[in-house]
Coordinates of C-alpha atoms in Angstrom, one line a residue:
M1 CA -72.3 23.3 -20.1
L2 CA -76.1 23.5 -20.7
S3 CA -79.0 21.2 -18.7
T4 CA -80.8 17.9 -19.7
T5 CA -83.8 18.6 -18.0
S6 CA -87.1 19.2 -19.7
S7 CA -87.6 23.0 -18.6
T8 CA -84.1 23.7 -21.2
V9 CA -85.0 21.3 -23.9
E10 CA -84.7 22.7 -27.6
M11 CA -87.1 23.0 -29.7
V12 CA -86.8 23.1 -33.4
T13 CA -89.8 25.5 -34.8
H14 CA -89.9 26.2 -38.4
G15 CA -86.6 24.7 -39.2
K16 CA -85.0 27.0 -37.1
L17 CA -83.3 26.2 -33.0
Q18 CA -84.5 27.9 -30.5
I19 CA -84.0 27.9 -26.6
N20 CA -86.6 27.6 -24.0
P21 CA -87.0 31.5 -22.4
D22 CA -86.5 30.1 -18.6
H23 CA -83.1 28.9 -19.2
N24 CA -81.7 32.6 -19.8
V25 CA -83.1 33.7 -16.7
E26 CA -81.8 30.7 -14.2
D27 CA -77.9 32.1 -15.8
K28 CA -78.4 35.8 -15.2
N29 CA -79.8 34.7 -11.3
L30 CA -76.4 32.7 -11.1
G31 CA -74.2 35.8 -12.6
R32 CA -75.1 37.9 -9.8
L33 CA -73.5 37.9 -6.4
G34 CA -75.8 37.5 -3.6
C35 CA -75.4 39.3 -0.3
F36 CA -73.2 36.6 1.4
G37 CA -71.0 36.9 -1.5
W38 CA -70.3 40.8 -1.6
L39 CA -69.8 39.7 2.5
L40 CA -67.5 37.3 1.5
V41 CA -65.3 40.0 -0.8
L42 CA -65.4 42.5 1.9
I43 CA -64.3 40.6 4.7
S44 CA -61.7 39.4 2.5
C45 CA -60.1 43.0 1.5
L46 CA -60.3 43.7 5.4
F47 CA -56.7 43.0 7.5
I48 CA -55.4 43.7 11.4
V49 CA -52.3 44.3 12.6
N50 CA -51.1 44.0 16.0
E51 CA -49.9 47.4 18.3
Y52 CA -46.4 46.6 17.8
E53 CA -46.4 45.9 14.0
R54 CA -47.3 48.4 10.8
A55 CA -48.3 47.7 7.5
V56 CA -47.1 49.1 4.1
I57 CA -49.3 49.6 1.8
F58 CA -48.8 49.5 -2.3
R59 CA -51.2 50.2 -4.8
L60 CA -49.8 49.7 -8.5
G61 CA -46.5 49.5 -7.0
R62 CA -46.6 53.1 -5.1
I63 CA -46.5 53.1 -1.5
L64 CA -49.6 54.4 -0.5
D65 CA -50.2 57.8 1.5
R66 CA -46.0 57.5 2.1
K67 CA -47.1 56.0 6.0
A68 CA -47.6 52.9 7.4
K69 CA -51.1 51.5 8.3
G70 CA -51.7 50.8 12.1
P71 CA -52.3 49.5 14.4
G72 CA -55.7 48.0 14.0
L73 CA -58.1 47.2 11.5
F74 CA -57.1 48.6 8.0
F75 CA -58.6 48.3 4.1
V76 CA -56.5 46.9 0.8
L77 CA -58.4 47.0 -2.7
P78 CA -58.2 43.7 -4.9
C79 CA -56.1 42.9 -7.7
T80 CA -54.1 46.5 -7.1
D81 CA -52.9 46.6 -3.3
N82 CA -50.6 44.8 -1.4
F83 CA -48.9 45.4 1.3
I84 CA -45.6 44.1 3.8
K85 CA -46.2 44.0 8.0
V86 CA -42.9 45.0 9.6
D87 CA -42.3 44.3 13.1
L88 CA -41.6 47.2 15.7
R89 CA -40.3 45.2 18.4
T90 CA -36.6 45.1 19.7
V91 CA -34.4 42.5 17.9
S92 CA -31.2 40.9 19.1
F93 CA -28.7 39.0 17.8
N94 CA -24.9 37.7 18.6
I95 CA -22.0 38.5 16.7
P96 CA -20.2 35.5 15.7
P97 CA -16.6 35.0 17.1
Q98 CA -14.6 37.3 14.8
E99 CA -10.7 36.1 13.9
I100 CA -9.1 40.1 14.6
L101 CA -5.7 41.7 14.5
T102 CA -5.4 44.1 16.7
K103 CA -3.1 47.5 16.4
D104 CA -0.4 46.0 18.3
S105 CA -0.5 42.7 16.2
V106 CA -1.7 40.4 18.2
T107 CA -4.8 37.9 16.8
V108 CA -8.3 37.7 19.7
S109 CA -11.5 36.0 18.7
V110 CA -14.4 38.4 20.3
D111 CA -18.0 38.2 20.1
G112 CA -20.7 40.4 20.8
V113 CA -24.5 41.2 21.1
V114 CA -26.4 43.9 19.0
Y115 CA -30.2 45.4 19.8
F116 CA -32.1 47.0 17.3
R117 CA -35.8 48.0 16.3
I118 CA -37.1 49.5 13.1
H119 CA -38.3 53.4 13.5
C120 CA -39.5 54.0 10.1
P121 CA -41.4 50.9 8.3
I122 CA -41.1 53.0 5.1
S123 CA -37.7 53.0 4.9
S124 CA -36.4 49.7 6.1
V125 CA -39.2 48.2 3.0
A126 CA -38.2 50.7 0.4
N127 CA -35.0 51.3 0.8
V128 CA -33.2 47.7 1.8
S129 CA -34.5 44.4 0.5
D130 CA -33.9 42.8 4.1
A131 CA -33.2 45.1 6.4
N132 CA -32.5 42.5 9.6
S133 CA -30.2 40.2 7.5
S134 CA -28.5 43.7 6.1
T135 CA -27.6 45.1 9.7
R136 CA -25.9 41.5 10.9
L137 CA -23.8 41.2 8.7
L138 CA -22.9 45.0 8.9
A139 CA -22.2 44.4 12.4
Q140 CA -19.6 42.0 12.0
T141 CA -17.3 44.1 9.5
T142 CA -18.1 46.7 12.1
L143 CA -16.6 45.2 14.5
R144 CA -13.9 44.3 12.5
N145 CA -13.3 47.8 11.5
V146 CA -13.1 49.4 15.2
L147 CA -11.3 46.8 17.4
G148 CA -9.1 46.9 13.9
T149 CA -7.9 50.2 15.5
K150 CA -7.2 49.3 19.0
N151 CA -4.4 48.2 21.1
L152 CA -4.7 44.5 23.2
S153 CA -4.4 47.0 26.5
E154 CA -7.6 49.0 25.0
L155 CA -9.5 46.2 24.6
L156 CA -9.5 44.3 27.4
S157 CA -9.8 47.8 29.7
D158 CA -12.1 50.2 27.4
R159 CA -15.1 48.0 26.4
E160 CA -17.8 50.7 27.0
G161 CA -16.0 53.0 24.9
I162 CA -15.6 50.2 21.9
S163 CA -19.3 49.5 22.5
L164 CA -20.4 53.3 21.7
S165 CA -18.1 53.6 19.1
M166 CA -19.4 50.2 17.6
Q167 CA -23.0 52.0 18.6
D168 CA -22.5 55.2 16.3
A169 CA -21.0 53.6 13.4
L170 CA -24.1 51.5 13.1
D171 CA -26.9 53.8 14.3
E172 CA -25.2 56.1 11.2
A173 CA -24.7 53.1 8.8
T174 CA -28.4 51.3 9.4
H175 CA -30.3 55.2 9.4
L176 CA -31.2 55.4 5.5
W177 CA -32.6 51.9 6.0
G178 CA -34.8 52.9 9.3
I179 CA -33.1 51.1 11.7
K180 CA -31.7 52.9 15.0
V181 CA -29.5 50.5 16.8
E182 CA -30.3 50.9 20.7
R183 CA -27.3 49.0 22.3
V184 CA -24.0 47.3 21.6
E185 CA -22.2 44.5 23.9
I186 CA -18.6 43.1 24.1
K187 CA -19.3 39.7 25.1
D188 CA -16.1 37.8 25.3
V189 CA -12.2 38.6 24.3
K190 CA -10.5 35.1 23.8
L191 CA -6.9 35.2 23.7
P192 CA -4.3 32.5 22.3
L193 CA -2.6 30.1 25.1
Q194 CA 0.5 31.1 25.0
L195 CA -0.5 35.2 25.0
Q196 CA -2.1 34.0 28.2
R197 CA 1.0 32.4 29.6
A198 CA 3.2 35.1 28.8
M199 CA 1.0 37.9 30.4
A200 CA -0.1 35.4 33.3
A201 CA 4.1 35.6 33.8
E202 CA 4.3 39.4 33.1
A203 CA 1.7 39.7 35.9
E204 CA 3.5 37.3 38.5
A205 CA 6.6 39.7 37.6
S206 CA 4.9 43.1 38.2
R207 CA 3.0 41.3 41.5
E208 CA 6.7 40.4 42.6
A209 CA 8.4 44.1 41.8
R210 CA 5.3 45.7 44.1
A211 CA 6.1 43.4 46.9
K212 CA 9.8 43.8 47.2
I213 CA 9.4 48.0 46.6
I214 CA 6.9 47.3 49.8
A215 CA 8.9 45.7 51.6
A216 CA 12.1 47.6 51.2
E217 CA 9.8 50.8 52.2
G218 CA 8.7 48.9 55.2
E219 CA 11.8 48.5 56.4
M220 CA 12.6 52.2 55.5
N221 CA 10.2 53.6 57.9
A222 CA 11.1 50.9 60.4
S223 CA 14.4 52.2 60.6
R224 CA 13.6 55.6 61.0
A225 CA 12.1 54.6 63.8
L226 CA 14.3 52.6 65.5
K227 CA 16.7 55.8 64.7
E228 CA 14.2 58.4 66.3
A229 CA 13.6 55.9 69.6
S230 CA 17.9 55.4 69.3
L231 CA 17.4 59.0 70.1
V232 CA 14.8 59.1 72.8
I233 CA 17.2 56.4 74.8
S234 CA 20.4 57.9 74.4
E235 CA 18.9 60.8 76.4
S236 CA 18.6 58.9 79.4
P237 CA 20.6 55.9 80.4
S238 CA 17.6 54.5 82.8
A239 CA 15.5 54.1 79.8
L240 CA 17.7 51.1 78.2
Q241 CA 18.3 49.6 81.4
L242 CA 13.7 49.6 81.1
R243 CA 13.8 48.3 77.5
Y244 CA 16.2 45.6 78.6
L245 CA 13.8 44.4 81.3
Q246 CA 10.8 44.8 79.3
T247 CA 12.6 42.0 76.6
L248 CA 13.4 40.1 79.3
N249 CA 9.8 40.2 80.7
N250 CA 8.4 39.1 77.1
I251 CA 11.3 36.2 76.8
A252 CA 9.9 34.8 80.1
A253 CA 6.1 34.9 79.0
E254 CA 6.9 32.6 75.7
K255 CA 8.3 29.9 78.5
N256 CA 11.6 29.8 76.7
S257 CA 14.1 27.7 78.4
T258 CA 17.3 29.4 76.8
I259 CA 17.8 33.6 78.1
I260 CA 20.3 35.4 75.8
F261 CA 21.7 38.1 78.0
P262 CA 23.3 41.3 75.7
L263 CA 27.1 41.8 76.6
P264 CA 27.4 45.6 76.6
I265 CA 29.8 46.6 73.3
D266 CA 31.6 48.8 75.2
I267 CA 33.3 46.3 77.9
L268 CA 34.8 44.3 74.8
Q269 CA 36.2 47.3 73.6
N270 CA 38.0 48.0 76.9
F271 CA 39.7 44.5 76.6
M272 CA 40.5 45.0 72.9
Q273 CA 42.6 48.2 73.8
R274 CA 44.4 46.2 76.8
K275 CA 45.5 43.3 73.6

């Protein structure tokens, strides 16, 4: 756009159009960048990444130096370079409750939690479009596949072994994505209400059976002790009398109004023989 000031007034000389030469000098000065302009361009090409971040730089579509930049300050060329920041910190997420059919045909609802981190920024950017989302989806399918090969009793008693199996399966699948699965934990196992009642009844019955066995073993041990005591008493008739007096003493200590005297069976046998 031409200025209308007197310094740039167009002059007509000998029928030709001429422009004031001072106007060309001003246009050249406007086309140059000063020191402040070059400083702005330089600052716009410098970026900083934190200690827990890395920058994967692409130059004309190729990964620069096949390694990530950072932490700290790095330089990119305008118009030819672009970069992607990658977070190297451990990430945790919950696996939504999954309806799973166990090996013994029992339907349960299981959820868990997964801890993972990116150990290779180049692979996480170049080999998969979204590493976090892909790992979440893979964790859900891995949970269903692993628990589908377990019985209900194994699912309830061997959670640590199931967690290690899931961790190995996830770590092997995500190795090409530059992801390291650090830990997998099973949070909760929800059983159907009818199955809970059946398991409670089964546990109650097993405890009652165990109690009866323990009581029978106690009676057997008591009978053996009584047999040994009878053998000792039979060797000394006075021991039976002392035992009888001790029993009377125990009864009297309880302040009972009724005292039962045992009648020897030998006396009854004599009466029966007379009849």
